Coordinates of C-alpha atoms and ligand atoms in Angstrom, one line a residue:
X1 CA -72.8 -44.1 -81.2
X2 CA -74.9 -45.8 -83.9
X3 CA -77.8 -45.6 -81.5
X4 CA -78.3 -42.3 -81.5
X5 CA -78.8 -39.6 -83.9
X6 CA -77.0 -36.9 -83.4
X7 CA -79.7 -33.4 -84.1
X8 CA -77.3 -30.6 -83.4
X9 CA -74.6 -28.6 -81.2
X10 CA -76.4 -26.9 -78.0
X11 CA -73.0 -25.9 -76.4
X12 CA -69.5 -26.0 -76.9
X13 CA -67.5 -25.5 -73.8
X14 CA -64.1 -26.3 -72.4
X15 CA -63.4 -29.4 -72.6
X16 CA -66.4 -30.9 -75.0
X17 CA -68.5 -30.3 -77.3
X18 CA -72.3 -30.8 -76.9
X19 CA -74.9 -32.2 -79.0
X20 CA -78.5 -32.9 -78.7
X21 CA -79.2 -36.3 -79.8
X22 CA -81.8 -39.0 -80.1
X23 CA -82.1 -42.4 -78.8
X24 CA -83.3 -44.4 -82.0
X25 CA -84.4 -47.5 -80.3
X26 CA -86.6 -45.4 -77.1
X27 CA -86.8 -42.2 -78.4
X28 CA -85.5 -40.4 -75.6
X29 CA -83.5 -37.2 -75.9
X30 CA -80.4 -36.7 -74.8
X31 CA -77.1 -34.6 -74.3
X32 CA -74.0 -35.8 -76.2
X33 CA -70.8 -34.5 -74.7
X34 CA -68.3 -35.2 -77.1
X35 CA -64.7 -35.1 -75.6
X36 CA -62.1 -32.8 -77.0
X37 CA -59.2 -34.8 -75.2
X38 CA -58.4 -38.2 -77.0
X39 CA -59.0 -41.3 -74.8
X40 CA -56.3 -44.4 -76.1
X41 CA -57.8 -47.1 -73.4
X42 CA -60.7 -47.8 -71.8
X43 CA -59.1 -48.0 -68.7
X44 CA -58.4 -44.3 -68.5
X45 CA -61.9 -43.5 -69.3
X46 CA -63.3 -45.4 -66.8
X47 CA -60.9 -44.7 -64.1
X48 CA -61.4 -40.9 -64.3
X49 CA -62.7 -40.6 -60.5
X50 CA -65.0 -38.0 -62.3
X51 CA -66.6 -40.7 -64.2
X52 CA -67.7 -43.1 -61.1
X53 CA -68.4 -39.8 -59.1
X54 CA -70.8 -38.7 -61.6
X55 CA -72.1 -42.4 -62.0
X56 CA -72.8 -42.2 -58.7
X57 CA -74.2 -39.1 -57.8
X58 CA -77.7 -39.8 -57.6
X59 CA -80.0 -36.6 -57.3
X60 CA -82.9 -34.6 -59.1
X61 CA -80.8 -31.5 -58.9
X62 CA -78.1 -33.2 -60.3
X63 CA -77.7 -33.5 -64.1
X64 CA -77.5 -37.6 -64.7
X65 CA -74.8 -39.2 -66.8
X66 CA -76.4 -42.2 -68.3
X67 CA -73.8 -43.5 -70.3
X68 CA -69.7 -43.4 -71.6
X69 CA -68.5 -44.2 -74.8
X70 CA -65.1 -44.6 -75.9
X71 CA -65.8 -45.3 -80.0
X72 CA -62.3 -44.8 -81.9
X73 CA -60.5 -43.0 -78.8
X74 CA -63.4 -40.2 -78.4
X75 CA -64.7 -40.1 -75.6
X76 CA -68.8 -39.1 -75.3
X77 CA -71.0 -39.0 -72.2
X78 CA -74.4 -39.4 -72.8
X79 CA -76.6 -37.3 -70.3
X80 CA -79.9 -36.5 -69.6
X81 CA -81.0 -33.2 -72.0
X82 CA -81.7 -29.8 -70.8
X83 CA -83.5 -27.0 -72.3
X84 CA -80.8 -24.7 -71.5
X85 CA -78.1 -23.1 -69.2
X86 CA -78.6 -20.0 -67.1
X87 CA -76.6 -18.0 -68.6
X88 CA -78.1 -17.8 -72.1
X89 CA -81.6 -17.4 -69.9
X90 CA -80.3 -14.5 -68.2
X91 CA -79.1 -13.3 -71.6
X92 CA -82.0 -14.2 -73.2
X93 CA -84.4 -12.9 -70.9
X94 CA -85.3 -9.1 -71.2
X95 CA -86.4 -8.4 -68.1
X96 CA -84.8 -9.3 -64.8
X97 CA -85.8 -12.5 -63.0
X98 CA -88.4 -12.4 -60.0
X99 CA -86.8 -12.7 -56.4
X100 CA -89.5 -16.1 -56.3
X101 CA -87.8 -17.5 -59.9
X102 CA -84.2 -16.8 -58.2
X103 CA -85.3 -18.8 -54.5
X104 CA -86.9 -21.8 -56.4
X105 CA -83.7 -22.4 -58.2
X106 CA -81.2 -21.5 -55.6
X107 CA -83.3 -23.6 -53.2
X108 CA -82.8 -26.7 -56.0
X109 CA -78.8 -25.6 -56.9
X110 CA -78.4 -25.7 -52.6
X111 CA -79.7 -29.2 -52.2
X112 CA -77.6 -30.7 -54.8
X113 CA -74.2 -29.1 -53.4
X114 CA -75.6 -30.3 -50.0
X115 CA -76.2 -34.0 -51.8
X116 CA -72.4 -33.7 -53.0
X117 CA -71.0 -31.7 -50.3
X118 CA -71.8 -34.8 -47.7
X119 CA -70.5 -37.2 -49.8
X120 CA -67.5 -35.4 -50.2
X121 CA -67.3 -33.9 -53.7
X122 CA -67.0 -30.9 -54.5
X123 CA -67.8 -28.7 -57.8
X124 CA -65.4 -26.2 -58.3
X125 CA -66.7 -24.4 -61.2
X126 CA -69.8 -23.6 -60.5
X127 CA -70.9 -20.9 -63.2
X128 CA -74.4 -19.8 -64.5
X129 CA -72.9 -22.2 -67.9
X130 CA -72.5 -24.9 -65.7
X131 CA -76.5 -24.5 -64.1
X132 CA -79.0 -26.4 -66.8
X133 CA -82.6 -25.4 -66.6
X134 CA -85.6 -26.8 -68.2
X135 CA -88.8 -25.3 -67.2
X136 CA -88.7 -25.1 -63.0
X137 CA -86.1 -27.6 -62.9
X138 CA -82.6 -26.7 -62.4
X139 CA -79.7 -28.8 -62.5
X140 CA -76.2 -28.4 -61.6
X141 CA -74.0 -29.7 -64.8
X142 CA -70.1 -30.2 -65.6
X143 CA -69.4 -31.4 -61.9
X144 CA -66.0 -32.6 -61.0
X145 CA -64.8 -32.7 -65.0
X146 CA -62.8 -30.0 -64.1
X147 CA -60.8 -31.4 -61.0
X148 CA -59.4 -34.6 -63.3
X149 CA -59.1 -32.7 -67.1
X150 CA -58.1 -29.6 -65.1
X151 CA -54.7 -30.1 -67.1
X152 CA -55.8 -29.4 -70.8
X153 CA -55.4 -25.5 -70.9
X154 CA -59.3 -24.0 -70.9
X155 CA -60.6 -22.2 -74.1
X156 CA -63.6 -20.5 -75.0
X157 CA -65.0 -16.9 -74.9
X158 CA -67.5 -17.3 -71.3
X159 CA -65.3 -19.7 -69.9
X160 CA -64.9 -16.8 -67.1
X161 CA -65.2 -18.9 -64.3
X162 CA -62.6 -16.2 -62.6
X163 CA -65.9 -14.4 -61.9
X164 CA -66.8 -16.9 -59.8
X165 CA -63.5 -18.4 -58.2
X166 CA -63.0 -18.0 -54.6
X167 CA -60.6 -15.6 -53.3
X168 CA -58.6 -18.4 -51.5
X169 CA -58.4 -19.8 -55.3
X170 CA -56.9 -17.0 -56.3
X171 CA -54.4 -17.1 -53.9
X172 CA -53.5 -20.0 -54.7
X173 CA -54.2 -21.9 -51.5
X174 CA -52.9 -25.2 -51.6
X175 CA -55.8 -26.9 -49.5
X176 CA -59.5 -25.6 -50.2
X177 CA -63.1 -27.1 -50.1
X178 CA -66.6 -26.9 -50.8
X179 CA -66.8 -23.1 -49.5
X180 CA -65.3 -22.5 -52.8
X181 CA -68.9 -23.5 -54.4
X182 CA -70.8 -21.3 -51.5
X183 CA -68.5 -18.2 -53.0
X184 CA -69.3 -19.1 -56.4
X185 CA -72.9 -19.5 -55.3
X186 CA -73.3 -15.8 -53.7
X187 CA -71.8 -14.0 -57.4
X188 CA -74.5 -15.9 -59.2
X189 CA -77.1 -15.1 -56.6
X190 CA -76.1 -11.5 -57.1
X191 CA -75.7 -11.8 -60.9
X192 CA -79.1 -13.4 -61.3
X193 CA -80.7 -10.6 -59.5
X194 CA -78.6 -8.1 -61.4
X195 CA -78.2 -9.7 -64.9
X196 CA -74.4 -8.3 -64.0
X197 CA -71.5 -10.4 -62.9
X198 CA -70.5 -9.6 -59.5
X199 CA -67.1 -9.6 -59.5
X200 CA -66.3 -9.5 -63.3
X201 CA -62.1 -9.8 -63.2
X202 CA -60.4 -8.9 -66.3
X203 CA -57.4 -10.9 -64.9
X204 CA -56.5 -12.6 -62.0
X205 CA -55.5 -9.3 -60.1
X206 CA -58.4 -7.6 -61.4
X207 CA -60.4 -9.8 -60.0
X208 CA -59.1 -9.3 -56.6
X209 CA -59.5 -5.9 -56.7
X210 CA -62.9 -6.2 -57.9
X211 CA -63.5 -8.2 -54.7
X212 CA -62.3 -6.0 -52.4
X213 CA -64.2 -3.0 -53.9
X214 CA -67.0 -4.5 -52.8
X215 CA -66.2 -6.5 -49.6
X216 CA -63.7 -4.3 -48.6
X217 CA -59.7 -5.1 -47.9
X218 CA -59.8 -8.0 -46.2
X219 CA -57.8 -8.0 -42.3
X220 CA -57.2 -9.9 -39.4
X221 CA -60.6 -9.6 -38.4
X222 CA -62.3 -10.5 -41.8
X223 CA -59.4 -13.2 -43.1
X224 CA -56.5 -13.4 -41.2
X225 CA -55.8 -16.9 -43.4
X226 CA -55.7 -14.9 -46.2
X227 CA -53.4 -12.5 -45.0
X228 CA -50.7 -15.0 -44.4
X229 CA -51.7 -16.6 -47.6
X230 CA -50.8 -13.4 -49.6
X231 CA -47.3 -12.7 -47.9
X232 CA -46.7 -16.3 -48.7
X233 CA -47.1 -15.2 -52.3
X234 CA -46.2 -11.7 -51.7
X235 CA -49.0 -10.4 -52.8
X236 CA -50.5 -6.9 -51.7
X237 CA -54.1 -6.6 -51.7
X238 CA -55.4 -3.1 -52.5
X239 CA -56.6 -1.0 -50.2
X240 CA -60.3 -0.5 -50.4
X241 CA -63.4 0.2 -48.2
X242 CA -66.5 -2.0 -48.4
X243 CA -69.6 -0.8 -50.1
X244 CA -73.3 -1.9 -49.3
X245 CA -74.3 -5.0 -51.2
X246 CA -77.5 -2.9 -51.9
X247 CA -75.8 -0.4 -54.2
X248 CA -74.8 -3.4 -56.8
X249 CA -77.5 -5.7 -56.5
X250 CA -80.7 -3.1 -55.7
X251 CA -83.1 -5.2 -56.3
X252 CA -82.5 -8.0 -54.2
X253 CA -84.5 -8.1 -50.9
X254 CA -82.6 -7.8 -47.3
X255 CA -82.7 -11.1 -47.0
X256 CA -81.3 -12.2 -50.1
X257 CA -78.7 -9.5 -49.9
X258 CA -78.0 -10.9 -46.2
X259 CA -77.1 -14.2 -48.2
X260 CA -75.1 -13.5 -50.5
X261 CA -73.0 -11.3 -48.2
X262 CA -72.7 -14.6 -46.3
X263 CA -71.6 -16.9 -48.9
X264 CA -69.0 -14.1 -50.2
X265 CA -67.2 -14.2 -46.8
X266 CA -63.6 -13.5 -47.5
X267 CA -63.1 -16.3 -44.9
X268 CA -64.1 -19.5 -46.7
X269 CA -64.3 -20.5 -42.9
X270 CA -66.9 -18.2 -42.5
X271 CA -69.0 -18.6 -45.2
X272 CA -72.4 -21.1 -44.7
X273 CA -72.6 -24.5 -45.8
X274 CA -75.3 -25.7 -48.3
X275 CA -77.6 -26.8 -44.9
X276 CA -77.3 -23.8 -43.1
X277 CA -78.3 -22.0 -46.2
X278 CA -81.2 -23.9 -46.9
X279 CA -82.5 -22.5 -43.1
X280 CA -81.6 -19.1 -44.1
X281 CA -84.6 -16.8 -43.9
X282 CA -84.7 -16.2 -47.7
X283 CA -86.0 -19.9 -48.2
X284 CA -88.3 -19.7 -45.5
X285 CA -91.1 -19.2 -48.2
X286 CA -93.6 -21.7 -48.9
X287 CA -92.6 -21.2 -52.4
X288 CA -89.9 -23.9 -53.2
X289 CA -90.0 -26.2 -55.9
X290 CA -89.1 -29.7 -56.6
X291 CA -91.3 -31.6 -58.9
X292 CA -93.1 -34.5 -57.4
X293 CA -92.1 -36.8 -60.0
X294 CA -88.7 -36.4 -58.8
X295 CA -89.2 -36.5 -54.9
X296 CA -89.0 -40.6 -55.4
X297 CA -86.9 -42.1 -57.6
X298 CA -87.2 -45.7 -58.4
X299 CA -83.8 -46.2 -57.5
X300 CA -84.7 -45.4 -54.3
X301 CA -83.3 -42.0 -53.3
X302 CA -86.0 -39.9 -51.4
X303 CA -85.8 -36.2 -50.8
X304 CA -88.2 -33.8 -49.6
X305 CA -85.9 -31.6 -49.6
X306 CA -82.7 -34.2 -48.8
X307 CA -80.3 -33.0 -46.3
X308 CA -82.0 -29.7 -44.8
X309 CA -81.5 -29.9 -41.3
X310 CA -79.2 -33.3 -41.3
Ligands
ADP401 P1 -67.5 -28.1 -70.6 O1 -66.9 -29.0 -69.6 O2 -66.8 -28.2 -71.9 O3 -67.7 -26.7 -70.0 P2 -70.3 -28.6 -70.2 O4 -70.7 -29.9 -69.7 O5 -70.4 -27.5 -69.3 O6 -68.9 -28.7 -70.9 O7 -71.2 -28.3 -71.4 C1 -71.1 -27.1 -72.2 C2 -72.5 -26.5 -72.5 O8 -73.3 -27.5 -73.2 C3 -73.3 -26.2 -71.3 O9 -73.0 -24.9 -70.8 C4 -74.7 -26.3 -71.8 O10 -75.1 -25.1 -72.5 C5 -74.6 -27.4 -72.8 N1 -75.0 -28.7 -72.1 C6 -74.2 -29.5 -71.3 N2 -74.8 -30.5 -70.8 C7 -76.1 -30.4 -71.3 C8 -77.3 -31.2 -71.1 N3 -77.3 -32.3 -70.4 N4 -78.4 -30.8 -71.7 C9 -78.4 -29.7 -72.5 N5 -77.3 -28.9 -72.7 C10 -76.2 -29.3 -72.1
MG402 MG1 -69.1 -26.1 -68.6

């Protein structure tokens, strides 16, 4: 850790907290995740499957973990910096974000979960904390932490990701998969549109009836999985009618609307993957960004975009 020095705390979340650092000997900046959990071998550290998945994963919308460091049984990760997350941009920001601002990043978030989707990862906590941004560029952050360090009880104020947990989460579905990002991806859709979270749950319970104030109560037409999964835990889900997406997100366009009415299928089943929505009509605007620096990477990945139409 000598080789850096350490400028000051950008985020505290979770499981870490964050510091923006420099390099000393190249002079790059950087994002210091310093590890609330203690780390007694190095073994442990580098065996986290999170660790080698990150190490791996190899994209421009994806935020890149440089280094670890175990130094006296912390544990840091050294990333590439950010400017900042979406959620102090949307909280930041007085005025609401343009539908064109919205597709550009959405268009960069999709191609990422499409990058880890086909490999076989999976987010999980997807959350407009967990979405880094500087300038045009967006990154997804935090990825796959969550699965292994799961175990240490969360704790801070935002850390909401209820909001934006799938309602197959909720019910405690032994077996999921990445449609729980696609849900999580159509409540921040909505909320970036809205600058209101979609489904804001004071508790788990709440959260379900928020859902189905909006979608409707689900039946064996919409989610008969979920059905069966909520007389496994005897659950009741309350009896609502659906509402139109318009009334709660107004300023979205029909095709953007369309989308995130498709990603927040009950039926995780039903809900697109990250290829399909990249062909959805809302990105069929000429007005996509990734930077051209980025298209080529000397390590040789190429993407222009990377998976759409694989
Ligand atoms: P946790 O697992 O504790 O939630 P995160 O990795 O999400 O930790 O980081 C917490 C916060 O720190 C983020 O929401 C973000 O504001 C900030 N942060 C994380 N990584 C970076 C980065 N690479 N560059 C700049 N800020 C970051
Ligand atoms: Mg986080």
């Amino acid at each position: 850790m000598q080789r850096y020095n350490i400028i000051t705390e950008v985020g505290d979340g979770t499981f870490g907290s964050v510091w923006r650092a420099i390099n000393k000997e190249s002079g790059e900046v950087v994002a210091i995740k310093k590890m609330k959990k203690k780390y007694f071998s190095w073994e442990e550290c580098i065996n986290l499957r999170e660790v080698k998945s990150l190490r791996r994963m190899n994209h421009p919308n994806i935020v890149k973990l440089k280094e670890v460091i175990r130094e006296n049984d912390t544990l840091f990760f050294v990333f590439e910096y950010m400017e900042c997350n979406l959620y102090q941009l949307m909280k930041s920001k007085g005025k609401p974000f343009s539908e064109s601002e919205i597709r550009n990043w959405c268009f960069q978030v999709f191609q990422a979960l499409s990058h880890m989707h086909q490999r076989g990862y999976f987010h999980r906590d997807l959350k407009p904390e967990n979405l880094l941004v500087t300038k045009e560029l967006i990154k997804v952050a935090d990825f796959g932490l969550a699965r292994e360090i799961i175990s240490e009880p969360p704790y801070t104020e935002y850390v909401s990701t209820r909001w934006y947990r799938a309602p197959e989460v909720l019910l405690q579905a032994s077996v999921y998969s990445s449609a729980v990002d696609m849900w999580a991806m159509g409540a921040i859709i909505a909320e970036l549109f809205s600058h209101r979270p979609l489904f804001p749950g004071s508790s788990e319970a709440d959260e379900i009836y928020k859902i189905c104030s909006i979608l409707g109560t689900p039946n064996q037409h919409t989610w008969a999985g979920g059905l069966q999964l909520a007389a496994s835990i005897n659950f009741q889900f309350p009896q609502s009618g659906s509402i139109n997406l318009s009334e709660v997100v107004p300023t979205a366009s029909e095709d953007a609307l369309n989308l995130i009415s498709w990603l927040c299928s009950w039926d995780p089943r039903k809900r697109p993957t990250a290829v399909e929505v990249l062909q959805h009509p809302f990105f069929q605007q000429p007005c996509f960004y990734v930077p051209p620096s980025l298209r080529f990477r000397s390590t040789g990945y190429a993407t222009t975009p990377p998976s759409v139409g694989a």
